[in-house]
PDB file of C-alpha atoms (C1' of nucleotides) in Angstrom:
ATOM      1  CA  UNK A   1     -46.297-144.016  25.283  1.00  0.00           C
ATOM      2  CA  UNK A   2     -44.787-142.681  27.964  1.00  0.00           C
ATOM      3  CA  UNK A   3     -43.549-139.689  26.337  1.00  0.00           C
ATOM      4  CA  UNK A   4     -46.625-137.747  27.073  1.00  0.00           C
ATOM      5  CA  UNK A   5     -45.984-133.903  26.171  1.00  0.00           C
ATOM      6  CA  UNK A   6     -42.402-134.580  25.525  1.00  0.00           C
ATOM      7  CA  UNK A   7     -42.417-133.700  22.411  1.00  0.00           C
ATOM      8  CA  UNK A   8     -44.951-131.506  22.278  1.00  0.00           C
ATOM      9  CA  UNK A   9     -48.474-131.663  21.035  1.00  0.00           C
ATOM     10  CA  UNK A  10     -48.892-134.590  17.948  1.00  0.00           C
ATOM     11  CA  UNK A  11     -51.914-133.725  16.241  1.00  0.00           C
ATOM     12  CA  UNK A  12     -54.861-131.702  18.324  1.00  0.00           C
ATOM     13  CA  UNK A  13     -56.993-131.448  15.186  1.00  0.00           C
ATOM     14  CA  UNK A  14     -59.192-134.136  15.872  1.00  0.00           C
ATOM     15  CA  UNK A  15     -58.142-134.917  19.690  1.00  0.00           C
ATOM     16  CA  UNK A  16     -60.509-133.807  22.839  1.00  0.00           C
ATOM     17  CA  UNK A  17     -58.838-132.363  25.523  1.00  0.00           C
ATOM     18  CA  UNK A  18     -59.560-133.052  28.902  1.00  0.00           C
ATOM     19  CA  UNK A  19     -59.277-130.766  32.162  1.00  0.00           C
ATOM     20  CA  UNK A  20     -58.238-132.951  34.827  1.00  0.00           C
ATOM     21  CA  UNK A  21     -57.900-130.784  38.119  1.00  0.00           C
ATOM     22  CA  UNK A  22     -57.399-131.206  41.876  1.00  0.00           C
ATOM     23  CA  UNK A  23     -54.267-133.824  41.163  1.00  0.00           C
ATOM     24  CA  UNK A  24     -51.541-134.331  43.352  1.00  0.00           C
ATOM     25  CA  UNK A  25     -48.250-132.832  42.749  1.00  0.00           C
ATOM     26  CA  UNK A  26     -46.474-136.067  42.200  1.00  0.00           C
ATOM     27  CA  UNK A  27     -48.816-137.073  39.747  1.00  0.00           C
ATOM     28  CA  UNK A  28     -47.507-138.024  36.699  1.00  0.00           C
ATOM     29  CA  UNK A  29     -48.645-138.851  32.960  1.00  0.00           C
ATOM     30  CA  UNK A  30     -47.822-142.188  33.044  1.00  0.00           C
ATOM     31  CA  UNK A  31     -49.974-142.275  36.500  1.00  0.00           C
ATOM     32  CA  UNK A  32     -53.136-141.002  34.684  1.00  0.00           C
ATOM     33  CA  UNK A  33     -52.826-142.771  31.806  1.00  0.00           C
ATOM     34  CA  UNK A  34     -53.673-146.274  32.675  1.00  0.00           C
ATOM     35  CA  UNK A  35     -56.874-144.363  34.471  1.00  0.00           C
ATOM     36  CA  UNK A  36     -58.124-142.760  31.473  1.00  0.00           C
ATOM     37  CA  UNK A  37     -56.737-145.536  28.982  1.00  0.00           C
ATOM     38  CA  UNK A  38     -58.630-147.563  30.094  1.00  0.00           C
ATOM     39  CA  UNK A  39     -62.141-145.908  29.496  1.00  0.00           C
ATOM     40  CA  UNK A  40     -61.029-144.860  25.423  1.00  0.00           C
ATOM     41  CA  UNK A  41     -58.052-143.757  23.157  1.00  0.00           C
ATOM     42  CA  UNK A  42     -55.565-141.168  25.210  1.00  0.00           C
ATOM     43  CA  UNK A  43     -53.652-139.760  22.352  1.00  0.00           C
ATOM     44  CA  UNK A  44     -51.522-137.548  24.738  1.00  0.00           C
ATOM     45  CA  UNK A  45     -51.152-136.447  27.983  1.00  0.00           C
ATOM     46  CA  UNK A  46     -49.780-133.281  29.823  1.00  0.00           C
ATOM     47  CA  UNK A  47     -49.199-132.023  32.456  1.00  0.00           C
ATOM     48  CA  UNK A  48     -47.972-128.250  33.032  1.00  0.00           C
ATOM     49  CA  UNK A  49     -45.398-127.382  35.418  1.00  0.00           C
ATOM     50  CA  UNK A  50     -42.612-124.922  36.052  1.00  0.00           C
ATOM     51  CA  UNK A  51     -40.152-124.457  34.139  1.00  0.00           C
ATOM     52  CA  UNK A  52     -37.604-123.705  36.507  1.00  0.00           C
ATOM     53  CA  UNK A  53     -38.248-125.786  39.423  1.00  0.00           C
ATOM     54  CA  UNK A  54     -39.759-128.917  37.575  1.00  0.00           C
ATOM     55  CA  UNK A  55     -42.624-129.502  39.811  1.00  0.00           C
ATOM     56  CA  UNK A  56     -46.382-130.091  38.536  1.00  0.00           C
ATOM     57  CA  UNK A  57     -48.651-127.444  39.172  1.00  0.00           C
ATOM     58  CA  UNK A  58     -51.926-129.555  40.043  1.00  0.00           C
ATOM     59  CA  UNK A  59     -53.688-130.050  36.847  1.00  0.00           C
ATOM     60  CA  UNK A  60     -53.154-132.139  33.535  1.00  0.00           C
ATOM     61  CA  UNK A  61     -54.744-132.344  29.803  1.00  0.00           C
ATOM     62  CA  UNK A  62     -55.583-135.736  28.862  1.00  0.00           C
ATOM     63  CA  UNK A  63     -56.465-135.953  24.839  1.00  0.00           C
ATOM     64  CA  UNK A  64     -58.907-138.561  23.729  1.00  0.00           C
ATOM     65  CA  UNK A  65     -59.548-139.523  20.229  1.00  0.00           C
ATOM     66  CA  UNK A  66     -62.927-139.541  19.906  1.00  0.00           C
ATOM     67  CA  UNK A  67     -65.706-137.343  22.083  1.00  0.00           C
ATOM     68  CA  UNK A  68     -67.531-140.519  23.427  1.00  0.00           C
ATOM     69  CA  UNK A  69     -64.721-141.745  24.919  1.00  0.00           C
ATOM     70  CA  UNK A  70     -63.708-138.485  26.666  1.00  0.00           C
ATOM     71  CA  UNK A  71     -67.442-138.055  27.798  1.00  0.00           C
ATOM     72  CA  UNK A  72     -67.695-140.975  28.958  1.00  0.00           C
ATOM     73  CA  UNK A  73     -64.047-140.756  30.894  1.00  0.00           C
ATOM     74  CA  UNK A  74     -65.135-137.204  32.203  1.00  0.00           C
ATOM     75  CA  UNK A  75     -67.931-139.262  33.743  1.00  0.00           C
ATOM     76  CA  UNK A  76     -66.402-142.068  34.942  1.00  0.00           C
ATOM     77  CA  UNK A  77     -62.957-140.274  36.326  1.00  0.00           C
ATOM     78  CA  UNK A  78     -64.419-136.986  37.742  1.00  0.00           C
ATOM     79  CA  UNK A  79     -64.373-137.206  41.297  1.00  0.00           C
ATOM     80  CA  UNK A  80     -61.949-140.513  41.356  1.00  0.00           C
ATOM     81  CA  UNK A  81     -59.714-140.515  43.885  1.00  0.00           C
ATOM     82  CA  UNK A  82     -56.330-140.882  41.823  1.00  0.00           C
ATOM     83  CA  UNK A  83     -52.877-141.021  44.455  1.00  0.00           C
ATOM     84  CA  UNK A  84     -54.871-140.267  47.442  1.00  0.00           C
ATOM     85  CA  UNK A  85     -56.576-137.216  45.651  1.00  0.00           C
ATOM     86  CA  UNK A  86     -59.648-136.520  44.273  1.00  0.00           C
ATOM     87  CA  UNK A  87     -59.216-135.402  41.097  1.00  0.00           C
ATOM     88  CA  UNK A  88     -61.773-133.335  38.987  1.00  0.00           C
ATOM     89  CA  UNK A  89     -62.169-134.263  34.903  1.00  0.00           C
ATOM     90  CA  UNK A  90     -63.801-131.893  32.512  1.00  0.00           C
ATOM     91  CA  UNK A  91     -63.440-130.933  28.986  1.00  0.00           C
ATOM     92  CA  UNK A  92     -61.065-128.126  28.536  1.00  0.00           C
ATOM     93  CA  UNK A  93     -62.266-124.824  27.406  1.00  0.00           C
ATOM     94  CA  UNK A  94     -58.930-123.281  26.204  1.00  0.00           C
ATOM     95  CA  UNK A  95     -57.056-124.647  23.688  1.00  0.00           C
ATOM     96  CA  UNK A  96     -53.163-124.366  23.464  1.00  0.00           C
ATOM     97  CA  UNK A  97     -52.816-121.873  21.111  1.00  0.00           C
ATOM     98  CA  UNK A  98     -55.294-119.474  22.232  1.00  0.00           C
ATOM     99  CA  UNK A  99     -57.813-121.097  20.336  1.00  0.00           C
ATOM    100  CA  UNK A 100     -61.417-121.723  21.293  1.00  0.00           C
ATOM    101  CA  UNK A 101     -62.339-124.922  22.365  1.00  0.00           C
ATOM    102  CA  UNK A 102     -66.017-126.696  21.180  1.00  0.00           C
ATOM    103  CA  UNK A 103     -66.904-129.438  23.568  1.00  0.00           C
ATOM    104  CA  UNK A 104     -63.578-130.466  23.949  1.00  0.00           C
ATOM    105  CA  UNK A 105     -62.945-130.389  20.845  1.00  0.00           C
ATOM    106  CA  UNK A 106     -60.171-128.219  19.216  1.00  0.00           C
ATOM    107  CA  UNK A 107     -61.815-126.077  16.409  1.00  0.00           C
ATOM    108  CA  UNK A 108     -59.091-124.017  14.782  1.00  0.00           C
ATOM    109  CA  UNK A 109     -61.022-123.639  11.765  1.00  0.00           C
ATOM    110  CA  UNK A 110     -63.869-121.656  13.579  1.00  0.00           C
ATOM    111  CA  UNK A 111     -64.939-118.309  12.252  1.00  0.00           C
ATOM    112  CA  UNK A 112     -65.606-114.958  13.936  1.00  0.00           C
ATOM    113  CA  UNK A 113     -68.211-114.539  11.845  1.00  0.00           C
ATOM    114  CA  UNK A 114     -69.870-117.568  13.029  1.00  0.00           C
ATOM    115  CA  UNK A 115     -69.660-116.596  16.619  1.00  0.00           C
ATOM    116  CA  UNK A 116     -68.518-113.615  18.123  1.00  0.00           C
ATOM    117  CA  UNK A 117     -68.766-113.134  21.547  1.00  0.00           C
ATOM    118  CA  UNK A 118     -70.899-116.228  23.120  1.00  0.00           C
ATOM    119  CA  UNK A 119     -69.694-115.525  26.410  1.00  0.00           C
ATOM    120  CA  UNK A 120     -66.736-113.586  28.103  1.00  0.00           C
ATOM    121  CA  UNK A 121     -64.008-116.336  30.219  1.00  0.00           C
ATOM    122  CA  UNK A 122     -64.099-115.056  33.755  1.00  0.00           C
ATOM    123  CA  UNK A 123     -61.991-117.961  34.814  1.00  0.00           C
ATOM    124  CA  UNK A 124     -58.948-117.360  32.011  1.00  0.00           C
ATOM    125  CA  UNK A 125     -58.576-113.803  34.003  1.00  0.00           C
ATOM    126  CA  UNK A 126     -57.174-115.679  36.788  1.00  0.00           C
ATOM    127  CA  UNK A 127     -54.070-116.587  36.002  1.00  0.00           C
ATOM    128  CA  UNK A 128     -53.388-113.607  33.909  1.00  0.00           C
ATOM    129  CA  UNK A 129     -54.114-111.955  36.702  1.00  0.00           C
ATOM    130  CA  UNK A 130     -51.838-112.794  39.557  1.00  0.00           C
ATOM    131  CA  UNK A 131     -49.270-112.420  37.163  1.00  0.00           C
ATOM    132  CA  UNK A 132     -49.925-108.391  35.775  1.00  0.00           C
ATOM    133  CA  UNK A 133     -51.119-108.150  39.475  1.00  0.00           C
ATOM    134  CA  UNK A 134     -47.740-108.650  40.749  1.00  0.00           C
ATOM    135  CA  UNK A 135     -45.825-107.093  37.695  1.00  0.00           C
ATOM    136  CA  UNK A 136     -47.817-104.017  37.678  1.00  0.00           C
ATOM    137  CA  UNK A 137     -47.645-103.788  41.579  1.00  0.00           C
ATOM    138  CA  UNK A 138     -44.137-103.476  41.393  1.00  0.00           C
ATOM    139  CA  UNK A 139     -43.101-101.599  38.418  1.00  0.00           C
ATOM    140  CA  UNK A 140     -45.963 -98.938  38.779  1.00  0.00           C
ATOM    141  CA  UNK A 141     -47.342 -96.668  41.420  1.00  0.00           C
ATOM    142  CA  UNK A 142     -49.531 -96.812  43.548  1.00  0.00           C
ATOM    143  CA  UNK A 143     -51.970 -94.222  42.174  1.00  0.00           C
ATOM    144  CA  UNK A 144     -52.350 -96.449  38.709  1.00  0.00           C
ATOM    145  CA  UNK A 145     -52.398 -99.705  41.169  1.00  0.00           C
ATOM    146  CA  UNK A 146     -55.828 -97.894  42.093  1.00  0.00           C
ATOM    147  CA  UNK A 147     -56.767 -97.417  38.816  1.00  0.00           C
ATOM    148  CA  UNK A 148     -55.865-100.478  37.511  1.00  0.00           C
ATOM    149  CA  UNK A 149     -57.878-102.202  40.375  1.00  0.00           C
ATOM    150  CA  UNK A 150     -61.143-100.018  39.436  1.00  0.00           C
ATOM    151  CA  UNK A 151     -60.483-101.099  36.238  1.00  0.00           C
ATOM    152  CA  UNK A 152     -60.870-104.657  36.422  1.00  0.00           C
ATOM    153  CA  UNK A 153     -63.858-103.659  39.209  1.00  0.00           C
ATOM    154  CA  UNK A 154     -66.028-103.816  36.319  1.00  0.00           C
ATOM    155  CA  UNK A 155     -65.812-107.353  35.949  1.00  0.00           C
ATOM    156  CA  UNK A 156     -67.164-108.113  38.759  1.00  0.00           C
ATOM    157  CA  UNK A 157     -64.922-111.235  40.649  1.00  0.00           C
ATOM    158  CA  UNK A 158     -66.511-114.131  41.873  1.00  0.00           C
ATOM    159  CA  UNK A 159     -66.956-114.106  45.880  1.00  0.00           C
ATOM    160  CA  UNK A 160     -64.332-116.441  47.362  1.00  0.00           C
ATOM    161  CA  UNK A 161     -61.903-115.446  44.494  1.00  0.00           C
ATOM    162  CA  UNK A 162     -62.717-111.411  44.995  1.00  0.00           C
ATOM    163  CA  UNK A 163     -61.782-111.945  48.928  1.00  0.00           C
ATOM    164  CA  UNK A 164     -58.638-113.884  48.310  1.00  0.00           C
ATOM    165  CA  UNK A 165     -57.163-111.052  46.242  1.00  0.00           C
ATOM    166  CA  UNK A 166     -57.739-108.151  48.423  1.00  0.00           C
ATOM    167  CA  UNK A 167     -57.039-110.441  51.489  1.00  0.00           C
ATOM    168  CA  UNK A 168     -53.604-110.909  49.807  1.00  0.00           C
ATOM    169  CA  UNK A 169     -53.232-107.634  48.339  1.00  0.00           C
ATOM    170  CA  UNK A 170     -53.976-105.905  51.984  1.00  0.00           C
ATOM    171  CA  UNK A 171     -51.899-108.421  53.801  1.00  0.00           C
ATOM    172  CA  UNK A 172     -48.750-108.049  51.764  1.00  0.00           C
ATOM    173  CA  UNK A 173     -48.875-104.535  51.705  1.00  0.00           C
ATOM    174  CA  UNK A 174     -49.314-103.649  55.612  1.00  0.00           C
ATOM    175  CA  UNK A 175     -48.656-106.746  56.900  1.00  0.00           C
ATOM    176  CA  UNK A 176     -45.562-108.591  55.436  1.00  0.00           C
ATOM    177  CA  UNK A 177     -44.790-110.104  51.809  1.00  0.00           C
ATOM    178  CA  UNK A 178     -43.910-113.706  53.958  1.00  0.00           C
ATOM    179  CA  UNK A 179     -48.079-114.487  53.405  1.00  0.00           C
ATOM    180  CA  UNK A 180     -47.165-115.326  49.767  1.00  0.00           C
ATOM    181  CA  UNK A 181     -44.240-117.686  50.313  1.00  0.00           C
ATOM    182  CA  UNK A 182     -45.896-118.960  53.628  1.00  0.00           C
ATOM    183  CA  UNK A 183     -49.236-119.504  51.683  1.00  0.00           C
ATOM    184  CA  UNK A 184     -47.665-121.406  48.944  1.00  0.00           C
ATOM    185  CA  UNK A 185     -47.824-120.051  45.525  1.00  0.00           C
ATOM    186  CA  UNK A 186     -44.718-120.735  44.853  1.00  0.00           C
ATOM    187  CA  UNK A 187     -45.495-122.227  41.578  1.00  0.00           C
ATOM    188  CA  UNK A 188     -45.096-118.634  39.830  1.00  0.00           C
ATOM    189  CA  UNK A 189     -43.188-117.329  42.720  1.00  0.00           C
ATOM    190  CA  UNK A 190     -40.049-117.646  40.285  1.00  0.00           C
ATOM    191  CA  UNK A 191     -41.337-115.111  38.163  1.00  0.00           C
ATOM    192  CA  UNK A 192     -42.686-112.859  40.555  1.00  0.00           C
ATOM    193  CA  UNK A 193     -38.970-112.960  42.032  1.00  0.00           C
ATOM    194  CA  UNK A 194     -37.579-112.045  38.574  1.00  0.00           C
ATOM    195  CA  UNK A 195     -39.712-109.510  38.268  1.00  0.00           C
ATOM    196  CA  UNK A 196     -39.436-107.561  41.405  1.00  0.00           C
ATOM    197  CA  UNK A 197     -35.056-107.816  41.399  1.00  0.00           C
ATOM    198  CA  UNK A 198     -35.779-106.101  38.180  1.00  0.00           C
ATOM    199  CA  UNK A 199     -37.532-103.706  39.570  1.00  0.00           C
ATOM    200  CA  UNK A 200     -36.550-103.391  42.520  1.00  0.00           C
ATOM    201  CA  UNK A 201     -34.540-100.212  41.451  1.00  0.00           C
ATOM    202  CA  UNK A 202     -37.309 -98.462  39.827  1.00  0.00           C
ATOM    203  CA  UNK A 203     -39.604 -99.117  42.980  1.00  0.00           C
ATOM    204  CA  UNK A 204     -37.135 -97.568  45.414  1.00  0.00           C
ATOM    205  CA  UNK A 205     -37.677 -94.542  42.987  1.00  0.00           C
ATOM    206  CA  UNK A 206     -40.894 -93.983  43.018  1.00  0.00           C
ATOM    207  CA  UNK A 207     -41.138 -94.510  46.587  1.00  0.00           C
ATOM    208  CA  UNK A 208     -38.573 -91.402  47.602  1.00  0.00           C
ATOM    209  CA  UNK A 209     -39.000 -92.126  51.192  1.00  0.00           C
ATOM    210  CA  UNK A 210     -35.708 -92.252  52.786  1.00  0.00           C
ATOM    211  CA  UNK A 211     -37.093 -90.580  56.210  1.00  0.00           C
ATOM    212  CA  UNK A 212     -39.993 -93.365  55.797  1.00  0.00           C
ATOM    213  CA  UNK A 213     -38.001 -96.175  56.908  1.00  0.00           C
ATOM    214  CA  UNK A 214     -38.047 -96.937  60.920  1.00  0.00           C
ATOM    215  CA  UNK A 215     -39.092-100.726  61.440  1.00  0.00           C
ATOM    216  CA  UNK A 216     -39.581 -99.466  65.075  1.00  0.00           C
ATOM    217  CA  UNK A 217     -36.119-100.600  66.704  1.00  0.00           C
ATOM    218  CA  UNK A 218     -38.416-100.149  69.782  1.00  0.00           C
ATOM    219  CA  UNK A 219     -40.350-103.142  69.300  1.00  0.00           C
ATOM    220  CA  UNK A 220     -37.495-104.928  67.729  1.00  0.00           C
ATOM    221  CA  UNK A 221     -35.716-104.933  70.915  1.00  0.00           C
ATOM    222  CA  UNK A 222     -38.759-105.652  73.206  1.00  0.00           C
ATOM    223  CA  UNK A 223     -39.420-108.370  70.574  1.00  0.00           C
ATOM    224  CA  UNK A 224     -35.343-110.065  70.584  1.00  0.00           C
ATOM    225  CA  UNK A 225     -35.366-109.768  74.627  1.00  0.00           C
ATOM    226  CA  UNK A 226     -39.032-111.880  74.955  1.00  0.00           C
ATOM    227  CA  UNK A 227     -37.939-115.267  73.218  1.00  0.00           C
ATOM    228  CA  UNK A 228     -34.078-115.627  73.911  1.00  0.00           C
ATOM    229  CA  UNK A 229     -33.232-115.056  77.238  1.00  0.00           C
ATOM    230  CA  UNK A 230     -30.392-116.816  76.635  1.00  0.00           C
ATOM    231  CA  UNK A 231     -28.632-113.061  77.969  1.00  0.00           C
ATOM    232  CA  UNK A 232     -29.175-113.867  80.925  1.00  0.00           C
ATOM    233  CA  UNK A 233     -27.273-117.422  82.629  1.00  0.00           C
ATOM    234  CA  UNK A 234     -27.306-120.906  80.638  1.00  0.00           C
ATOM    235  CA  UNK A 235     -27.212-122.564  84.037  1.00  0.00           C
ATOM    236  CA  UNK A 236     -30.174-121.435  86.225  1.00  0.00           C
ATOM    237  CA  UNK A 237     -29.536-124.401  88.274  1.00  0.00           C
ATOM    238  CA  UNK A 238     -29.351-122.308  91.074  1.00  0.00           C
ATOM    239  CA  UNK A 239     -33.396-121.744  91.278  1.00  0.00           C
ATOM    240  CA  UNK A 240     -33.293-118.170  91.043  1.00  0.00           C
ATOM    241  CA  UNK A 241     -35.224-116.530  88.391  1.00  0.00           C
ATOM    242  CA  UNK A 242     -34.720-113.187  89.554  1.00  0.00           C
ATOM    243  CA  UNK A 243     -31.475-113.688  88.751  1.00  0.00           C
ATOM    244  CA  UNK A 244     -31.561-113.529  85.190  1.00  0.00           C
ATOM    245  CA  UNK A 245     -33.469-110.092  84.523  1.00  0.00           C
ATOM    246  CA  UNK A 246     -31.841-107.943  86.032  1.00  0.00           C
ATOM    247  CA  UNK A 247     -32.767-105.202  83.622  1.00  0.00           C
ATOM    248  CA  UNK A 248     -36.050-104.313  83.104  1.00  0.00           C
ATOM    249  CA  UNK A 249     -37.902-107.084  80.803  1.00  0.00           C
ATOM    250  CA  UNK A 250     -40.004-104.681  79.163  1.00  0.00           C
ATOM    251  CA  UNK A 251     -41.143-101.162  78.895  1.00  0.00           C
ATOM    252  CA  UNK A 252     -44.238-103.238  80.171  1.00  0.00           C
ATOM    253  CA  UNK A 253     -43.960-105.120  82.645  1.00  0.00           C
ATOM    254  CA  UNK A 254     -46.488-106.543  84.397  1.00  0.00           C
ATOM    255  CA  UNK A 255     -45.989-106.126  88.668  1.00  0.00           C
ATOM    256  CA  UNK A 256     -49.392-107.614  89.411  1.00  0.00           C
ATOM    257  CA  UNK A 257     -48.010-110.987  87.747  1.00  0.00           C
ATOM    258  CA  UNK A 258     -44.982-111.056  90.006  1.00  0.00           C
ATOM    259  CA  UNK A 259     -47.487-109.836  93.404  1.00  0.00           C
ATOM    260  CA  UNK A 260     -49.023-113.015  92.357  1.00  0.00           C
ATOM    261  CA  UNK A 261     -47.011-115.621  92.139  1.00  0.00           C
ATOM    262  CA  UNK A 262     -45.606-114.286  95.530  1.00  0.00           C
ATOM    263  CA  UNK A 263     -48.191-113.851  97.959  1.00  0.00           C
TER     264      UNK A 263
ATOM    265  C1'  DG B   1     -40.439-132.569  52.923  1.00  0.00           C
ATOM    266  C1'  DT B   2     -44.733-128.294  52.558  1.00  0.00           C
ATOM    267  C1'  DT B   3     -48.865-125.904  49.082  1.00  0.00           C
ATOM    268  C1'  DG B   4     -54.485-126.702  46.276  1.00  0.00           C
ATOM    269  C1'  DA B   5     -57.215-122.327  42.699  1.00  0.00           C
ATOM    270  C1'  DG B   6     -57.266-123.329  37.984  1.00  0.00           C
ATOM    271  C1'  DC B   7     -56.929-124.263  31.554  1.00  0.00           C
ATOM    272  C1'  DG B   8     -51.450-126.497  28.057  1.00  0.00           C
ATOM    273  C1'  DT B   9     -45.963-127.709  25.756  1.00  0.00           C
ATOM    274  C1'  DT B  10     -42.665-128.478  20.578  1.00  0.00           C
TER     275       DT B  10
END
DNA sequence: GTTGAGCGTT
């Protein structure tokens, strides 16, 4: 019972699978269970998370045995606040192995002929995406990044998500690579890592800019001298703050502030 | 210790 996806899936022929999103991180099966127990038959739990690190990634499947039961749970649980968190329960759309998904229900047994394309998964692009985002990023150029990016133009992104991406993509690129880490991400940020030591070689390549590199020691300097003073005297007991810059502060500096203060 | 859109393992 409180095995839930230890052993991997037990029969999803005749289960319904349930999305249940916007969970905390510390959630566990064992915490949803008694929530979803109680309103039918949970066959099975689980929860995805990284395989390195351990942690959950947000989100859990919880399999009922029969539809009513999940309906009626998707109903009752969506929008309960489970661990402090409001948690979101829908019927999955994506089965485990690839397979479509009817209502919840797992259909393996489904046909091509009896449906063929009913209606293109924006949403399963996503996290394919970050992922040959990141990998392509790195290993290719930047002319096929451009391509690649018109490429997937065509499907036209939803607003918010559209922004995000070229927010991030424009950020990391001119600004600094921290936004990812700082932003939090980190779920995938293993693999991204992998990736990119891997590459890493291969990029260098491909850029061929050894003349390129000057992170403005200018600035650097200007930037070190601001926020530790410590240069100057630990003990500036003695009241006199002209003491300690006796060198010019900055290619910058500001007279008018120092007319001020001293009228 | 943090984070927060989304669809899954033996």
């Amino acid at each position: 019972m409180s095995h839930f996806g230890r052993t991997g899936p037990p029969d999803i022929t005749d289960t319904y699978s349930l999305l249940v999103l916007n969970i905390t991180f510390r959630t566990t099966a064992d915490d949803l269970f008694p929530y979803f127990d109680k309103y039918g038959k949970v066959v099975d739990i689980f929860i995805p998370r990284n395989r390195r690190t351990g942690d959950s990634r947000g989100f859990a499947f919880v399999r009922y045995k029969y539809a009513d039961e999940a309906q009626k749970a998707v109903d009752r649980l969506d929008g309960k606040v489970v661990d402090g968190r409001e948690i979101t329960v829908q019927f999955a759309k994506y089965g485990p192995n690839a397979e479509r998904i009817d209502k919840g229900r797992i259909s393996e047994s489904f046909s091509k002929s009896s449906y063929r394309s009913r209606s293109r998964s924006p949403r399963r692009r996503y996290r394919d995406d970050y992922k040959d985002r990141d990998y392509k990023r790195r290993s290719r150029s930047r002319s096929l990044d451009r391509y690649d990016r018109d490429s997937r133009s065509r499907d036209r992104y939803r607003g918010r998500d559209r922004d995000y991406r070229r927010r991030s993509r424009s950020r990391s690129r001119s600004d600094s690579p921290d936004y990812y880490r700082g932003r939090g991400r980190g779920r995938y940020d293993d693999e991204r890592r992998g990736r990119s030591r891997s590459q890493s070689r291969s990029r260098s390549m491909d850029s061929a800019s050894p003349a390129r590199r000057s992170p403005t020691p200018r600035r650097s300097a200007s930037l070190h001298r601001s926020p530790s003073p410590r240069a100057g005297s630990p003990d500036r007991h003695s009241g006199d703050r002209r003491s300690p810059t006796p060198h010019g502060v900055s290619p910058t500096d500001r007279p008018a502030d120092s007319r001020s203060q001293s009228p």
